[in-house]
Structures are given as C-alpha cells and as structure tokens.
mmCIF file of C-alpha atoms in Angstrom:
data_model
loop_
_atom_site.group_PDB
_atom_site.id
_atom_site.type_symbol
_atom_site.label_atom_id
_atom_site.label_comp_id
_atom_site.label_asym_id
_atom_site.label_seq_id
_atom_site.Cartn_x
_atom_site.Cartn_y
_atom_site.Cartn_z
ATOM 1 C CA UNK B 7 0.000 0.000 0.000
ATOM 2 C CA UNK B 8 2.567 2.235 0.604
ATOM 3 C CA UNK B 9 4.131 2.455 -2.931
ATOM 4 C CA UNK B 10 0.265 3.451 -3.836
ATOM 5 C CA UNK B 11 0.688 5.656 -1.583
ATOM 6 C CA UNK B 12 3.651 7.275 -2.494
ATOM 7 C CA UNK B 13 2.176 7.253 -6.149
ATOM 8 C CA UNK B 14 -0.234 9.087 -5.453
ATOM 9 C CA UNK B 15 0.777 12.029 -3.700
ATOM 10 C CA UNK B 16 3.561 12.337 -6.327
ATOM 11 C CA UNK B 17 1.233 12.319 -9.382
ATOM 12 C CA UNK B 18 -1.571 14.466 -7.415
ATOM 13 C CA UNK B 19 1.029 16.575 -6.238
ATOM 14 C CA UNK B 20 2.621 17.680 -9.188
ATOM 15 C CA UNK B 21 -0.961 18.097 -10.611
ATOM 16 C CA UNK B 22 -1.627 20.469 -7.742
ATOM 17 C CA UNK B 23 1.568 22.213 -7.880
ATOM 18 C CA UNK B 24 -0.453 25.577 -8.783
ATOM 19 C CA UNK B 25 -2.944 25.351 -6.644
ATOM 20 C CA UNK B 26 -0.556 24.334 -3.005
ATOM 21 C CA UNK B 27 2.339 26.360 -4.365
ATOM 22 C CA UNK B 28 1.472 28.976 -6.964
ATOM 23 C CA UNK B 29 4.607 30.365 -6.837
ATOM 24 C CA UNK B 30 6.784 27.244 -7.489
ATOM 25 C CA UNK B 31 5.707 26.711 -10.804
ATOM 26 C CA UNK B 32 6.901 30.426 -11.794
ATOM 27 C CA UNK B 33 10.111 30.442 -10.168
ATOM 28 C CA UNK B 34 11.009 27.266 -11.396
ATOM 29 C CA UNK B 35 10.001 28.951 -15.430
ATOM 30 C CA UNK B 36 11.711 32.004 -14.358
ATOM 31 C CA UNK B 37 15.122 30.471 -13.045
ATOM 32 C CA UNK B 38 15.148 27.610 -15.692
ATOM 33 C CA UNK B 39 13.105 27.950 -18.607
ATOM 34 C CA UNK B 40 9.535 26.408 -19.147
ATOM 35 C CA UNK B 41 11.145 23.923 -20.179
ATOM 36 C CA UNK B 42 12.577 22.356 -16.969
ATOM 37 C CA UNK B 43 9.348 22.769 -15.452
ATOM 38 C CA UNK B 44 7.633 21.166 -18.321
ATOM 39 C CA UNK B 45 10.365 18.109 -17.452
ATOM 40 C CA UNK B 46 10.362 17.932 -13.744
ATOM 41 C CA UNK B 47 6.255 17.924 -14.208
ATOM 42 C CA UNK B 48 6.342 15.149 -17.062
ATOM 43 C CA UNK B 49 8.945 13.074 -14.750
ATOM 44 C CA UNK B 50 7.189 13.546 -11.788
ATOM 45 C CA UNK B 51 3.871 12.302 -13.390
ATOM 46 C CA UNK B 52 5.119 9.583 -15.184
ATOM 47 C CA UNK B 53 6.686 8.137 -11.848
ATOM 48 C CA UNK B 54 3.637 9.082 -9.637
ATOM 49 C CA UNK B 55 1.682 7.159 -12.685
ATOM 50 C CA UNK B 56 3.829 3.972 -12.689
ATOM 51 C CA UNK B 57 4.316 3.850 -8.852
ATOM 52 C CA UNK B 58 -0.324 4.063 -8.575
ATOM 53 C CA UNK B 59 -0.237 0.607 -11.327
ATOM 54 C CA UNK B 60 2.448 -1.011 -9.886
ATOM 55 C CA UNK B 61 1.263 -0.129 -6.067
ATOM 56 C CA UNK B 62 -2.550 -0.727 -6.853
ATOM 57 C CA UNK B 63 -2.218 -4.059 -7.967
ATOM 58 C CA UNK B 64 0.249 -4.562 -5.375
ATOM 59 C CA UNK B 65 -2.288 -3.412 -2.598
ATOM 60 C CA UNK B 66 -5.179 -5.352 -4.186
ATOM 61 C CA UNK B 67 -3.608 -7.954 -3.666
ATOM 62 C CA UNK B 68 -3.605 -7.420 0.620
ATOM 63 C CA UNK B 69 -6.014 -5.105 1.306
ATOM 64 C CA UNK B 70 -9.704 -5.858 2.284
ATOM 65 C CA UNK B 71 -13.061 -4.852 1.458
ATOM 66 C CA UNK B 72 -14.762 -1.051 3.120
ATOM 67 C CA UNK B 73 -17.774 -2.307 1.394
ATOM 68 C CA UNK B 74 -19.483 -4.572 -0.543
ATOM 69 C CA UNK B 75 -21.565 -2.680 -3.492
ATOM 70 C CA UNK B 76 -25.090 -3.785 -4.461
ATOM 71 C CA UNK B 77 -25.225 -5.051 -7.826
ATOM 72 C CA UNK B 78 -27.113 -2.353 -9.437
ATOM 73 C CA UNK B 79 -24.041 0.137 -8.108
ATOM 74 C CA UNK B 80 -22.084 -1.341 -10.757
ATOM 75 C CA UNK B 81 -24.785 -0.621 -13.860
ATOM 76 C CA UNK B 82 -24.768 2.432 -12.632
ATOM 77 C CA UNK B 83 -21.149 2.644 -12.415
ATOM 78 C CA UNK B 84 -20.992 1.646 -16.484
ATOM 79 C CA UNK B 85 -23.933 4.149 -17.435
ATOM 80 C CA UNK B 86 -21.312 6.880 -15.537
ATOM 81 C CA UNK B 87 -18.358 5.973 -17.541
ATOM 82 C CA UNK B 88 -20.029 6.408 -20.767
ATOM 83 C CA UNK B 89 -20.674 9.545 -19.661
ATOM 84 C CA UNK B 90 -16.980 9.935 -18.760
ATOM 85 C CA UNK B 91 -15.496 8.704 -21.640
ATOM 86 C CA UNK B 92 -17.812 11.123 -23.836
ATOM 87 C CA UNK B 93 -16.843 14.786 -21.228
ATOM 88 C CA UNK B 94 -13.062 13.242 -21.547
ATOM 89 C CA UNK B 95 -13.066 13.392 -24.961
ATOM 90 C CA UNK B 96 -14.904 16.888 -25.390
ATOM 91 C CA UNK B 97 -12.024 18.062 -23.205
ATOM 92 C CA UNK B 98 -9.582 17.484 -25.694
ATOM 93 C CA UNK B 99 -11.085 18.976 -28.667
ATOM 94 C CA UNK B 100 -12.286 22.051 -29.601
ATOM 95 C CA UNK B 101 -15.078 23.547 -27.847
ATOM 96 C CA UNK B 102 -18.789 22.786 -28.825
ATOM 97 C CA UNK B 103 -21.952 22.783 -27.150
ATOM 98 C CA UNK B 104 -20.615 19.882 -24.460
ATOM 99 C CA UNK B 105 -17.202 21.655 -23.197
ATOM 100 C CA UNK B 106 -18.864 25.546 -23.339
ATOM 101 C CA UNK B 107 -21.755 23.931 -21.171
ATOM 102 C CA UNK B 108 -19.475 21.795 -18.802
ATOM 103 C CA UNK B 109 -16.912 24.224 -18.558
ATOM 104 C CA UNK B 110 -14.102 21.633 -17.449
ATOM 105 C CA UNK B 111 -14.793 18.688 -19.131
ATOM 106 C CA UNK B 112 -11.485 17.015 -18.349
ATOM 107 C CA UNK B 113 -12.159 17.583 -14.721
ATOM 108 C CA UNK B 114 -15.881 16.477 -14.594
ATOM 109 C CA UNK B 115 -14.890 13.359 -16.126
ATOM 110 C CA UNK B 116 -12.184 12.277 -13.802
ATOM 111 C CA UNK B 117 -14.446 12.885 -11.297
ATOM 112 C CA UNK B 118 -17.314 10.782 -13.102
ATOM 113 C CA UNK B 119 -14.699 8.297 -13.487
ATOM 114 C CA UNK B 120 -13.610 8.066 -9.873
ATOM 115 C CA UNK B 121 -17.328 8.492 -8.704
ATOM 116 C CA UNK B 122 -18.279 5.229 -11.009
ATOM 117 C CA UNK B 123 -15.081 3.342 -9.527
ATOM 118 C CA UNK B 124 -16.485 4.289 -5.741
ATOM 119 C CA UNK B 125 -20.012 2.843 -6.530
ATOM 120 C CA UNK B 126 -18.469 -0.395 -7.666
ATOM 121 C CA UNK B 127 -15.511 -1.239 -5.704
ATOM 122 C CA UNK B 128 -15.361 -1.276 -2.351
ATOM 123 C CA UNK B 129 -11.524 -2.543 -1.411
ATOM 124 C CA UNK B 130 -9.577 -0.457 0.806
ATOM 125 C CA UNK B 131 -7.273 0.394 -1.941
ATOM 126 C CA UNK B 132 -9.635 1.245 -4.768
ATOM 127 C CA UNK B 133 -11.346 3.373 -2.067
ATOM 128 C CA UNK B 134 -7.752 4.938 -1.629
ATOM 129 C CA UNK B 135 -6.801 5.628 -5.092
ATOM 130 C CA UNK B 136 -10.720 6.458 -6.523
ATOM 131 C CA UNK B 137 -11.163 8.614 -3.401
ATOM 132 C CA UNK B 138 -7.854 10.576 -4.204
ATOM 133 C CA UNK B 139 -8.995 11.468 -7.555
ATOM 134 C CA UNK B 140 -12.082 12.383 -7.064
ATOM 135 C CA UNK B 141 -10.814 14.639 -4.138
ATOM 136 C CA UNK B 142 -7.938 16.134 -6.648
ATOM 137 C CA UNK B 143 -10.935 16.914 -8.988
ATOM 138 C CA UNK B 144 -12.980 18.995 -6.736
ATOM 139 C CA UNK B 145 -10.196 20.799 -5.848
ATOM 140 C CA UNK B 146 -9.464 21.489 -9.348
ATOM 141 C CA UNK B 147 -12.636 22.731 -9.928
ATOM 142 C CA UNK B 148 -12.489 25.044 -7.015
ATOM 143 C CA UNK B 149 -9.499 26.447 -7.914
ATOM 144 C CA UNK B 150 -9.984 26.903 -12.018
ATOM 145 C CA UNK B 151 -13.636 28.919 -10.903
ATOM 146 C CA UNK B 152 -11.563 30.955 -8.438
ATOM 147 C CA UNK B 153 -9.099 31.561 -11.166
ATOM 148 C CA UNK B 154 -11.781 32.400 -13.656
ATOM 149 C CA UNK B 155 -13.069 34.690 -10.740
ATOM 150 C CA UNK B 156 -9.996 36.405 -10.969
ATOM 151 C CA UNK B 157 -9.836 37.216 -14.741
ATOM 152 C CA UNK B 158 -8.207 33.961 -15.866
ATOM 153 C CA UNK B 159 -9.016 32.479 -19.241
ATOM 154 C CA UNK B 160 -9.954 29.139 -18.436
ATOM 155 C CA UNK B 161 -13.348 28.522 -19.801
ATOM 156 C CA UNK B 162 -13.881 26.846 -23.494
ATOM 157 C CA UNK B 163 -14.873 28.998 -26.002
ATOM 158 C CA UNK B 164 -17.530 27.528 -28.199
ATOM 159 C CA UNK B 165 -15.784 26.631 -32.091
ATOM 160 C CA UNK B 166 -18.248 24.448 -33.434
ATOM 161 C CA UNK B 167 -21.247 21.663 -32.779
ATOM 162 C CA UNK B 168 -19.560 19.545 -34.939
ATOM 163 C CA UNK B 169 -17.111 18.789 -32.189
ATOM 164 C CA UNK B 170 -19.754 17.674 -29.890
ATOM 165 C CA UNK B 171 -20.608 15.141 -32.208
ATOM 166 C CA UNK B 172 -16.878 14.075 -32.469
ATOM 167 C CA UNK B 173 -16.612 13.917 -28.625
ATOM 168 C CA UNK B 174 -20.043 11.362 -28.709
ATOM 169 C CA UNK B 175 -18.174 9.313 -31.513
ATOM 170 C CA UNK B 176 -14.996 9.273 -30.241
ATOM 171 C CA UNK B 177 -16.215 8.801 -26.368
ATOM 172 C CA UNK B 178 -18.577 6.143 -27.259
ATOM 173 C CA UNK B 179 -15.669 4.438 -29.499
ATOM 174 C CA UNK B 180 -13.494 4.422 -26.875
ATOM 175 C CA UNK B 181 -15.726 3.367 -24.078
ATOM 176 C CA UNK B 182 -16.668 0.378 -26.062
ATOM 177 C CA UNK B 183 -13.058 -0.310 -26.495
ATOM 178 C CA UNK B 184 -12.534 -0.315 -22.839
ATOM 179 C CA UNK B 185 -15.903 -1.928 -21.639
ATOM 180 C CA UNK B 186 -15.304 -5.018 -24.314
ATOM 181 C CA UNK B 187 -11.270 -5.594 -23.999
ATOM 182 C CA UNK B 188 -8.898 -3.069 -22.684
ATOM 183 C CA UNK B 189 -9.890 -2.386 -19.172
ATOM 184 C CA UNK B 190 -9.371 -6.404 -18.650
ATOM 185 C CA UNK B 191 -6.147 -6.009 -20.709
ATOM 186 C CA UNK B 192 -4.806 -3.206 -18.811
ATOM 187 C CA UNK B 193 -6.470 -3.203 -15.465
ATOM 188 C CA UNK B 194 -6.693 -7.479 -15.483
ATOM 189 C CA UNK B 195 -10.281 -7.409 -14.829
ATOM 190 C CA UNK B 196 -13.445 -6.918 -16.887
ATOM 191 C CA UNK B 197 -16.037 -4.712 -15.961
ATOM 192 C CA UNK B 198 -18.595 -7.155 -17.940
ATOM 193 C CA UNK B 199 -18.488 -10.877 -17.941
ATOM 194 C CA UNK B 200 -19.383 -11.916 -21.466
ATOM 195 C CA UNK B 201 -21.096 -15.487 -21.718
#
C-alpha cells in the first residue's frame, strides 16, 4: 500500500503544484526555462503514474473490502463511464456545445470516473486511489472557478457543434473499447463478464 501511496501524492502533487504552491511553478520557469518545469512535471507524473499501477495491484492484492456494493451500483457505475469517456473526450477537442456547457470537461470526467469506480468497488485500496482522484478533482474545480473569478481564461470557447458530435463518436468508441477488452487487458479485470 505504501508504494500506492507514495504514487499518489507524487502524481496528485505535481498536478496540484499551482494550486498548493502557486509560486513554485513560476520560479522554477523564471530560473530555468519552461522547459525544466515542463520536465520535472512530465517526470514527476510519469513516476507518480507507474508507482499508482504497480502499487494498486500490489495493494489489491492485501487489502480488504470497506464495502461490498449492491449489484445495481455497478450498472450504474458503467452508465457513468459512458458519460466519462464522452466529457473526456470533449475536453480534448475544440469547444462545442458539451465543453462551453461543462466548462471543465477534463475535470468532470475524472471525477465521473472516480465516482463510477467508488459505486463499484469497495476494497480499501480502490477506495484509496478512486477517493484521491475524485478529491484532486474537486479541488481542481475550485481552484480553475476561483481563477476564472480572478480574470483567468480558463473557460472553453464555443468553435463548433460539430465537435460535440466528435466527442459522442470518439467517447462512445473508446468506451466500447474499454468496456469489451482493454480495461481487462490493462487493469486485469473486466467490468462485464461476457457469456
């Protein structure tokens, strides 16, 4: 558990860099370049992100159950990450209806994502890791509508509806990719039994 642990404050951490120490990201820019900030955040993730898989599956392995979720939790929990998959995927492209509307697509679907992982799991450490994230999204939140408070451009500007309907191809694509093979592939277990 500890190595999960350590994962992810690291990757959390450097994802909250601006928001615990606004002033580290600038110094580090303004003594070394954006650059070495766009490294040391990059490293940092990428470690913080390999230490969470390798520490997660270590911890599954030990750790016992919070809860036990009803059945109906976990169709629930699928519903959500279609949803998820879909906001994720408006984040990334240019804004339509979806991202103006949602304002922080990205961060609404990591917490979809970790919400759906808290209905259906109920070991200590998915608890641990799905509970971080969705903690590390509200805070996000927070902070981007005290930002755009404070003048910050940080909300979408609408480009076109034909991205929304991009965001519903591509999100439903790659949910059905996940659902049907990769989250078994990657994860080792499959949020559907087929047959």
């Amino acid at each position: 558990m500890t190595l999960l642990v350590l994962g992810i404050l690291l990757f959390l951490g450097i994802h909250l860099a601006r928001v615990l120490a606004p002033g580290l990201r600038v110094s580090v820019i303004e003594r070394f370049g954006k650059g070495a900030w766009m490294g040391l955040y990059s490293i940092a993730s990428l470690l913080g992100l390999c230490l969470i898989i390798y520490g997660f599956g270590e911890a599954r392995a030990v750790t016992g159950m919070l809860y036990n979720p009803p059945v109906f939790l976990r169709h629930i929990a699928l519903f959500l990450m279609l949803v998820a998959f879909i906001c994720l995927a408006a984040g990334f492209l240019p804004a339509g209806h979806i991202a103006v509307a949602l304002k922080h697509p990205q961060v609404l679907s990591i917490k979809i994502w970790a919400l759906a992982h808290l209905l259906a799991n109920g070991e200590t450490s998915s608890v641990l890791l799905f509970g971080s994230f969705l903690a590390w999204a509200v805070i996000m939140r927070i902070s981007l509508k005290r930002r755009e408070r404070a003048g910050e451009k940080v909300l979408p500007v609408f480009r076109s509806a034909r991205f929304d309907v991009i965001a519903v191809a591509v999100g439903c694509g790659a949910y059905l990719l996940f659902l049907l093979k990769l989250h078994e592939w990657l994860i080792g277990v499959a949020p559907i039994v087929m047959g």
